[in-house]
Amino acid sequence: MDDLLRLDDQLNPDQRLIRDTVRSFVADRVLPHVGDWFEEAVFPARDLAPALGSLGLLGMHLQGYGCAGTDAVSYGVACRELEAGDSGLRSFVSVQGSLAMFPIWRYGSDEQKQEWLPRMAAGEAIGCFGLTEPDHGSDPANMRTYAKKDGTDWVLNGSKMWITNGSVADVAVVWAQTDDGIRGFVVPTTTPGFSAPEIHKKMSLRASVTSSLYFDDVRLPASAALPGVTGLRGPLSCLSEARYGIVWGVVGAARACLEAAVDYAKTRVQFGKPIGAYQLTQEKLAWMYVATAQAGLTALHLGELKDAGKLEPRQISFGKLANVRAALDIARQARTILGGNGITLEYPVIRHMNNLESVLTYEGTQEIHTLVLGEALTGMAAYR
């Protein structure tokens, strides 16, 4: 499908190489199988992680420790191409790099960085991020998970929910209340008292591992705490990194749905001609393209701001709110063009549509990002 606005002409040669490399990987290793993964509710994390690591996609925006050290636009382009395959694939990469590796890289000790980051960058170790709890999603400041000092050790108790990669992770970055405020802890998943059962019966992100985390008197050495941050700004800074990837990623999901709809409209014949020759269908496709291109422009602009060191959290909220809603609308419209075929896994549309229902909610709900923008516009916070 033509890039009518020629957005990718704005990419430099290295960014285009990343685009083409990731797109080829998704075409070869993911698209032939992802419909079956979705149907069977499996994600072959251990098979894919080393391959993703060999391409430099894990923690690719971080410097050192075996990470690729790319710019923000390159990371965004990679997220776009990954999510054109499936939101679960982009989620795996995003959680690994932005939510598990980033806090260790940004706030960890030298020992924590040396122990975990090279292996995570190579896909030899998988990480997860424990912030959301069963009773505290949008309100993490009131989390109940608690780490208490016992001599020089920490003893961790509580639970987390909706944790991507939890059941396959080797290490969890867990955020907990302490007597001194919220702290982050690097928790090997083999630690006694740690468990991570997988959450089943999902109708969205089925090609993704989603888990609960339980901590039953998990005893950790003093060296497990992240020394570089105390308070909620620690996990929120990680979420800003991951949300930035979502801004780009959903453009890929939208593009995949639009391409499927265009291809179908050209070949599906009704009343003697392809349905793409009818005005109603062309109107749908035109507006779907406009929305996809606008989302791409937003992602590119935010990427350039990030590379210039000027990106603010409220700008990321704008991008996540606008782009996820646009992608979900595009997926739903594509489904109508495909008719009954649109609900089958023979086509990517219903899979993307279901996945985007989760993306709309996770890493900040639509409502929370709306309130972030409301506060930016009025100067008055309306969260409570």
Coordinates of C-alpha atoms in Angstrom, one line a residue:
M1 CA 0.0 0.0 0.0
D2 CA 1.3 3.4 -1.0
D3 CA 2.6 5.8 1.7
L4 CA 0.7 8.7 0.3
L5 CA 2.2 11.3 2.7
R6 CA 5.7 9.7 2.3
L7 CA 6.2 9.7 6.1
D8 CA 9.0 7.1 5.9
D9 CA 10.9 9.5 3.7
Q10 CA 11.6 11.3 6.9
L11 CA 13.5 8.3 8.3
N12 CA 17.3 8.2 7.9
P13 CA 19.1 5.2 6.3
D14 CA 19.7 3.5 9.7
Q15 CA 16.0 3.8 10.6
R16 CA 14.9 2.4 7.3
L17 CA 17.2 -0.5 7.7
I18 CA 15.6 -1.2 11.1
R19 CA 12.2 -0.9 9.6
D20 CA 13.0 -3.4 6.8
T21 CA 14.8 -5.8 9.1
V22 CA 12.0 -6.0 11.7
R23 CA 9.3 -6.1 9.0
S24 CA 11.1 -9.1 7.4
F25 CA 11.5 -10.8 10.7
V26 CA 7.8 -10.4 11.4
A27 CA 6.8 -11.7 8.0
D28 CA 9.1 -14.8 8.3
R29 CA 8.8 -15.7 12.0
V30 CA 5.5 -14.3 13.2
L31 CA 2.8 -13.8 10.6
P32 CA 2.7 -17.5 9.4
H33 CA 2.0 -18.6 13.0
V34 CA 0.5 -15.8 15.0
G35 CA -3.1 -16.7 14.2
D36 CA -2.6 -20.2 15.6
W37 CA -0.8 -18.7 18.7
F38 CA -3.7 -16.5 19.3
E39 CA -6.2 -19.3 18.9
E40 CA -4.3 -21.6 21.2
A41 CA -3.4 -18.8 23.6
V42 CA 0.4 -19.4 23.5
F43 CA 3.4 -17.2 22.9
P44 CA 6.8 -18.9 22.3
A45 CA 8.8 -16.5 24.4
R46 CA 11.8 -18.8 24.8
D47 CA 12.0 -19.4 21.1
L48 CA 11.6 -15.8 20.0
A49 CA 13.7 -14.0 22.7
P50 CA 17.1 -15.0 21.4
A51 CA 16.1 -14.1 17.9
L52 CA 14.9 -10.7 19.0
G53 CA 18.0 -10.2 21.0
S54 CA 20.2 -11.1 18.0
L55 CA 18.5 -8.3 16.0
G56 CA 19.3 -5.9 18.8
L57 CA 15.6 -5.2 19.6
L58 CA 15.7 -5.9 23.4
G59 CA 16.5 -2.7 25.3
M60 CA 17.5 -1.2 21.9
H61 CA 17.2 2.4 23.1
L62 CA 19.6 1.9 26.0
Q63 CA 23.3 2.5 26.0
G64 CA 25.9 -0.1 26.9
Y65 CA 25.6 -3.6 28.4
G66 CA 25.1 -5.2 25.0
C67 CA 22.2 -2.9 24.1
A68 CA 22.0 -1.4 20.6
G69 CA 21.8 2.2 21.8
T70 CA 19.5 3.4 19.0
D71 CA 17.7 6.7 18.9
A72 CA 14.0 7.1 19.9
V73 CA 12.6 7.2 16.4
S74 CA 14.4 3.9 15.6
Y75 CA 12.9 2.3 18.7
G76 CA 9.5 3.6 17.6
V77 CA 9.8 2.3 14.1
A78 CA 10.7 -1.2 15.5
C79 CA 7.6 -1.1 17.7
R80 CA 5.5 -0.2 14.8
E81 CA 6.7 -3.1 12.7
L82 CA 6.4 -5.5 15.7
E83 CA 2.8 -4.6 16.4
A84 CA 1.9 -4.9 12.7
G85 CA 2.5 -8.5 13.5
D86 CA 0.8 -8.6 16.9
S87 CA 0.4 -6.5 20.0
G88 CA 1.6 -9.4 22.0
L89 CA 4.9 -9.4 20.2
R90 CA 5.4 -5.7 20.7
S91 CA 4.3 -6.0 24.3
F92 CA 7.0 -8.7 24.9
V93 CA 9.7 -6.4 23.5
S94 CA 8.3 -3.3 25.3
V95 CA 8.1 -5.0 28.7
Q96 CA 11.6 -6.5 28.3
G97 CA 13.3 -3.2 27.3
S98 CA 11.2 -0.4 28.7
L99 CA 9.8 -1.8 31.9
A100 CA 12.3 -4.4 33.0
M101 CA 15.6 -3.4 31.6
F102 CA 15.1 0.4 31.8
P103 CA 14.7 0.6 35.6
I104 CA 17.8 -1.5 36.1
W105 CA 19.7 0.6 33.6
R106 CA 18.5 3.9 35.0
Y107 CA 18.2 3.2 38.7
G108 CA 20.1 0.0 39.4
S109 CA 23.5 -0.6 41.0
D110 CA 26.5 -1.6 38.9
E111 CA 26.2 -5.1 40.1
Q112 CA 22.5 -5.3 39.1
K113 CA 23.3 -3.9 35.7
Q114 CA 26.2 -6.3 35.1
E115 CA 24.2 -9.3 36.3
W116 CA 21.0 -8.8 34.3
L117 CA 21.3 -6.3 31.4
P118 CA 23.7 -8.2 29.0
R119 CA 21.7 -11.4 29.3
M120 CA 18.4 -9.6 28.9
A121 CA 19.7 -7.7 25.8
A122 CA 20.7 -11.1 24.3
G123 CA 17.3 -12.7 25.1
E124 CA 19.0 -15.2 27.4
A125 CA 17.0 -13.8 30.4
I126 CA 13.4 -12.5 30.3
G127 CA 12.1 -9.8 32.6
C128 CA 8.7 -8.6 33.8
F129 CA 7.5 -5.5 35.7
G130 CA 5.3 -5.7 38.8
L131 CA 3.3 -2.5 39.5
T132 CA -0.5 -3.1 38.9
E133 CA -2.3 -4.9 41.7
P134 CA -5.8 -6.6 41.8
D135 CA -7.2 -3.5 43.6
H136 CA -4.9 -0.8 42.5
G137 CA -4.4 -0.2 38.7
S138 CA -4.8 3.5 38.0
D139 CA -4.0 4.4 41.6
P140 CA -0.6 2.8 42.2
A141 CA 0.3 5.1 45.0
N142 CA -2.0 3.1 47.3
M143 CA -0.5 -0.3 46.4
R144 CA -0.6 -2.9 49.1
T145 CA 2.5 -4.9 48.3
Y146 CA 5.0 -4.2 51.1
A147 CA 8.7 -4.7 51.6
K148 CA 9.8 -4.7 55.3
K149 CA 13.3 -4.5 56.6
D150 CA 14.4 -7.6 58.6
G151 CA 18.0 -7.0 59.6
T152 CA 19.9 -6.2 56.4
D153 CA 17.3 -8.2 54.3
W154 CA 14.0 -7.2 52.8
V155 CA 10.9 -9.4 53.2
L156 CA 8.4 -8.9 50.4
N157 CA 4.6 -9.7 50.7
G158 CA 1.7 -8.9 48.4
S159 CA 0.5 -9.5 44.8
K160 CA 0.5 -8.0 41.4
M161 CA -1.9 -8.7 38.4
W162 CA -1.9 -8.4 34.6
I163 CA 1.8 -8.8 34.4
T164 CA 3.1 -9.5 30.9
N165 CA 5.9 -12.1 30.7
G166 CA 5.3 -13.0 34.4
S167 CA 5.2 -16.8 34.1
V168 CA 8.2 -17.0 31.8
A169 CA 10.3 -14.4 33.5
D170 CA 13.7 -15.0 35.0
V171 CA 13.6 -11.7 36.9
A172 CA 10.8 -9.4 38.1
V173 CA 11.2 -5.7 38.8
V174 CA 8.7 -5.3 41.6
W175 CA 7.5 -2.0 43.1
A176 CA 6.5 -2.1 46.7
Q177 CA 5.7 0.2 49.7
T178 CA 8.4 0.5 52.3
D179 CA 8.7 2.6 55.5
D180 CA 10.6 5.1 53.3
G181 CA 8.2 5.2 50.4
I182 CA 7.8 3.2 47.2
R183 CA 10.9 1.3 46.2
G184 CA 11.8 -1.0 43.3
F185 CA 13.3 -4.5 43.8
V186 CA 15.1 -6.8 41.4
V187 CA 13.6 -10.2 42.2
P188 CA 14.9 -13.4 40.7
T189 CA 11.8 -15.6 40.0
T190 CA 13.5 -18.6 41.6
T191 CA 13.4 -16.9 45.0
P192 CA 11.4 -18.9 47.6
G193 CA 8.0 -17.6 48.1
F194 CA 7.7 -16.1 44.6
S195 CA 5.0 -17.6 42.2
A196 CA 3.6 -16.4 38.9
P197 CA 0.5 -18.4 37.7
E198 CA -0.6 -17.5 34.2
I199 CA -4.0 -15.8 33.7
H200 CA -6.2 -17.8 31.3
K201 CA -9.6 -17.3 29.5
K202 CA -8.5 -14.0 27.9
M203 CA -10.1 -12.9 24.7
S204 CA -7.4 -10.3 24.0
L205 CA -3.6 -10.5 23.9
R206 CA -4.0 -14.3 23.6
A207 CA -0.6 -14.5 21.9
S208 CA 1.0 -13.1 25.0
V209 CA 1.9 -14.4 28.5
T210 CA -0.2 -12.6 31.2
S211 CA 0.3 -13.5 34.8
S212 CA -0.3 -12.8 38.5
L213 CA 2.6 -12.4 40.8
Y214 CA 2.5 -13.5 44.4
F215 CA 5.0 -12.8 47.1
D216 CA 4.8 -14.9 50.3
D217 CA 7.6 -13.8 52.7
V218 CA 10.0 -13.4 49.8
R219 CA 13.3 -12.7 51.4
L220 CA 15.7 -10.5 49.5
P221 CA 19.2 -9.2 50.2
A222 CA 19.8 -5.5 50.7
S223 CA 21.4 -5.5 47.2
A224 CA 18.0 -6.4 45.6
A225 CA 16.7 -2.8 46.1
L226 CA 17.1 -0.4 43.2
P227 CA 19.3 2.3 44.9
G228 CA 18.7 5.1 42.4
V229 CA 15.1 6.1 43.0
T230 CA 12.4 6.3 45.8
G231 CA 8.8 7.2 45.2
L232 CA 6.3 6.9 42.4
R233 CA 8.4 8.7 39.9
G234 CA 10.5 5.5 39.5
P235 CA 7.7 3.3 38.0
L236 CA 6.0 6.2 36.2
S237 CA 9.3 7.0 34.4
C238 CA 9.3 3.4 33.2
L239 CA 5.7 3.6 32.0
S240 CA 6.6 6.8 30.0
E241 CA 9.2 4.7 28.1
A242 CA 6.7 1.9 27.4
R243 CA 3.9 4.3 26.5
Y244 CA 6.1 5.9 23.9
G245 CA 6.5 2.5 22.3
I246 CA 2.7 2.1 22.2
V247 CA 2.2 5.4 20.4
W248 CA 4.2 3.9 17.5
G249 CA 3.1 0.3 17.9
V250 CA -0.6 0.9 17.4
V251 CA 0.2 2.6 14.1
G252 CA 1.5 -0.8 12.9
A253 CA -1.7 -2.6 14.1
A254 CA -3.8 0.1 12.3
R255 CA -1.8 -0.3 9.1
A256 CA -2.2 -4.0 9.1
C257 CA -6.0 -3.7 9.4
L258 CA -6.1 -1.1 6.7
E259 CA -4.0 -3.2 4.3
A260 CA -6.2 -6.2 4.9
A261 CA -9.3 -4.1 4.2
V262 CA -7.8 -2.6 1.0
D263 CA -6.8 -6.0 -0.3
Y264 CA -10.1 -7.5 0.5
A265 CA -12.1 -4.6 -1.0
K266 CA -10.2 -5.1 -4.3
T267 CA -11.0 -8.8 -4.6
R268 CA -14.4 -9.3 -3.0
V269 CA -17.0 -9.0 -5.7
Q270 CA -20.6 -8.2 -5.0
F271 CA -23.3 -7.1 -7.4
G272 CA -20.9 -7.6 -10.3
K273 CA -17.9 -5.6 -9.2
P274 CA -15.3 -5.4 -6.3
I275 CA -16.7 -3.8 -3.2
G276 CA -13.8 -1.4 -3.3
A277 CA -15.4 0.2 -6.4
Y278 CA -18.4 1.4 -4.3
Q279 CA -18.4 4.9 -2.7
L280 CA -19.3 3.7 0.7
T281 CA -16.3 1.4 0.9
Q282 CA -14.0 4.0 -0.5
E283 CA -15.2 6.5 2.1
K284 CA -14.4 4.0 4.8
L285 CA -10.9 3.3 3.4
A286 CA -10.1 7.0 2.9
W287 CA -10.9 7.9 6.5
M288 CA -9.0 4.8 7.8
Y289 CA -6.0 6.0 5.8
V290 CA -6.3 9.6 7.1
A291 CA -6.5 8.3 10.7
T292 CA -3.5 6.0 10.2
A293 CA -1.4 8.7 8.6
Q294 CA -2.3 11.2 11.4
A295 CA -1.3 8.7 14.0
G296 CA 2.0 8.1 12.2
L297 CA 2.6 11.9 12.1
T298 CA 2.0 12.0 15.9
A299 CA 4.4 9.2 16.6
L300 CA 7.1 10.7 14.4
H301 CA 6.8 14.1 16.0
L302 CA 6.9 12.6 19.5
G303 CA 10.0 10.6 18.5
E304 CA 11.7 13.7 17.3
L305 CA 10.9 15.4 20.5
K306 CA 12.3 12.5 22.5
D307 CA 15.5 12.5 20.5
A308 CA 15.8 16.2 21.2
G309 CA 15.3 15.6 24.9
K310 CA 12.1 17.6 24.9
L311 CA 9.4 15.0 25.3
E312 CA 7.1 15.4 28.3
P313 CA 4.8 12.8 29.9
R314 CA 1.7 14.7 29.0
Q315 CA 2.7 14.7 25.4
I316 CA 3.1 10.9 25.6
S317 CA -0.4 10.8 27.1
F318 CA -1.7 12.7 24.1
G319 CA -0.1 10.2 21.8
K320 CA -1.3 7.1 23.6
L321 CA -4.9 8.5 23.9
A322 CA -5.2 9.6 20.3
N323 CA -3.3 6.8 18.5
V324 CA -4.9 3.9 20.4
R325 CA -8.4 5.2 19.9
A326 CA -7.7 5.8 16.2
A327 CA -6.2 2.3 15.8
L328 CA -9.2 0.7 17.5
D329 CA -11.6 2.6 15.3
I330 CA -9.7 1.6 12.2
A331 CA -9.7 -2.1 13.2
R332 CA -13.5 -1.9 13.8
Q333 CA -14.1 -0.3 10.5
A334 CA -11.9 -2.8 8.7
R335 CA -13.9 -5.6 10.3
T336 CA -17.1 -4.2 8.6
I337 CA -15.4 -4.2 5.2
L338 CA -14.4 -7.8 5.6
G339 CA -17.9 -8.8 6.7
G340 CA -18.2 -12.3 8.2
N341 CA -14.6 -13.0 7.1
G342 CA -13.5 -10.3 9.4
I343 CA -14.3 -12.3 12.5
T344 CA -12.0 -15.2 11.5
L345 CA -8.3 -15.7 12.2
E346 CA -7.7 -16.2 8.5
Y347 CA -7.4 -12.4 8.5
P348 CA -5.6 -10.3 11.0
V349 CA -8.4 -7.8 11.7
I350 CA -10.3 -9.4 14.6
R351 CA -7.0 -10.3 16.3
H352 CA -5.8 -6.8 16.2
M353 CA -9.2 -5.4 17.2
N354 CA -9.4 -7.6 20.3
N355 CA -5.7 -6.9 21.2
L356 CA -6.3 -3.1 21.0
E357 CA -9.1 -3.4 23.5
S358 CA -6.3 -4.3 26.0
V359 CA -3.9 -1.7 24.7
L360 CA -6.6 1.0 25.3
T361 CA -6.5 0.1 29.0
Y362 CA -3.0 -1.0 29.9
E363 CA -0.2 1.4 30.8
G364 CA -2.7 4.1 31.6
T365 CA -6.4 3.8 30.7
Q366 CA -8.1 6.1 28.2
E367 CA -9.7 7.9 31.1
I368 CA -6.4 8.6 32.9
H369 CA -4.8 10.0 29.8
T370 CA -7.9 12.1 29.2
L371 CA -7.4 13.6 32.7
V372 CA -3.7 14.2 32.1
L373 CA -4.7 16.3 29.1
G374 CA -7.5 18.0 31.1
E375 CA -5.1 19.0 33.8
A376 CA -2.6 20.3 31.2
L377 CA -5.4 22.5 29.7
T378 CA -7.0 23.8 32.8
G379 CA -4.3 23.6 35.4
M380 CA -6.7 21.6 37.7
A381 CA -6.2 17.9 38.5
A382 CA -9.5 15.9 38.4
Y383 CA -8.2 12.4 39.3
R384 CA -10.1 12.3 42.7

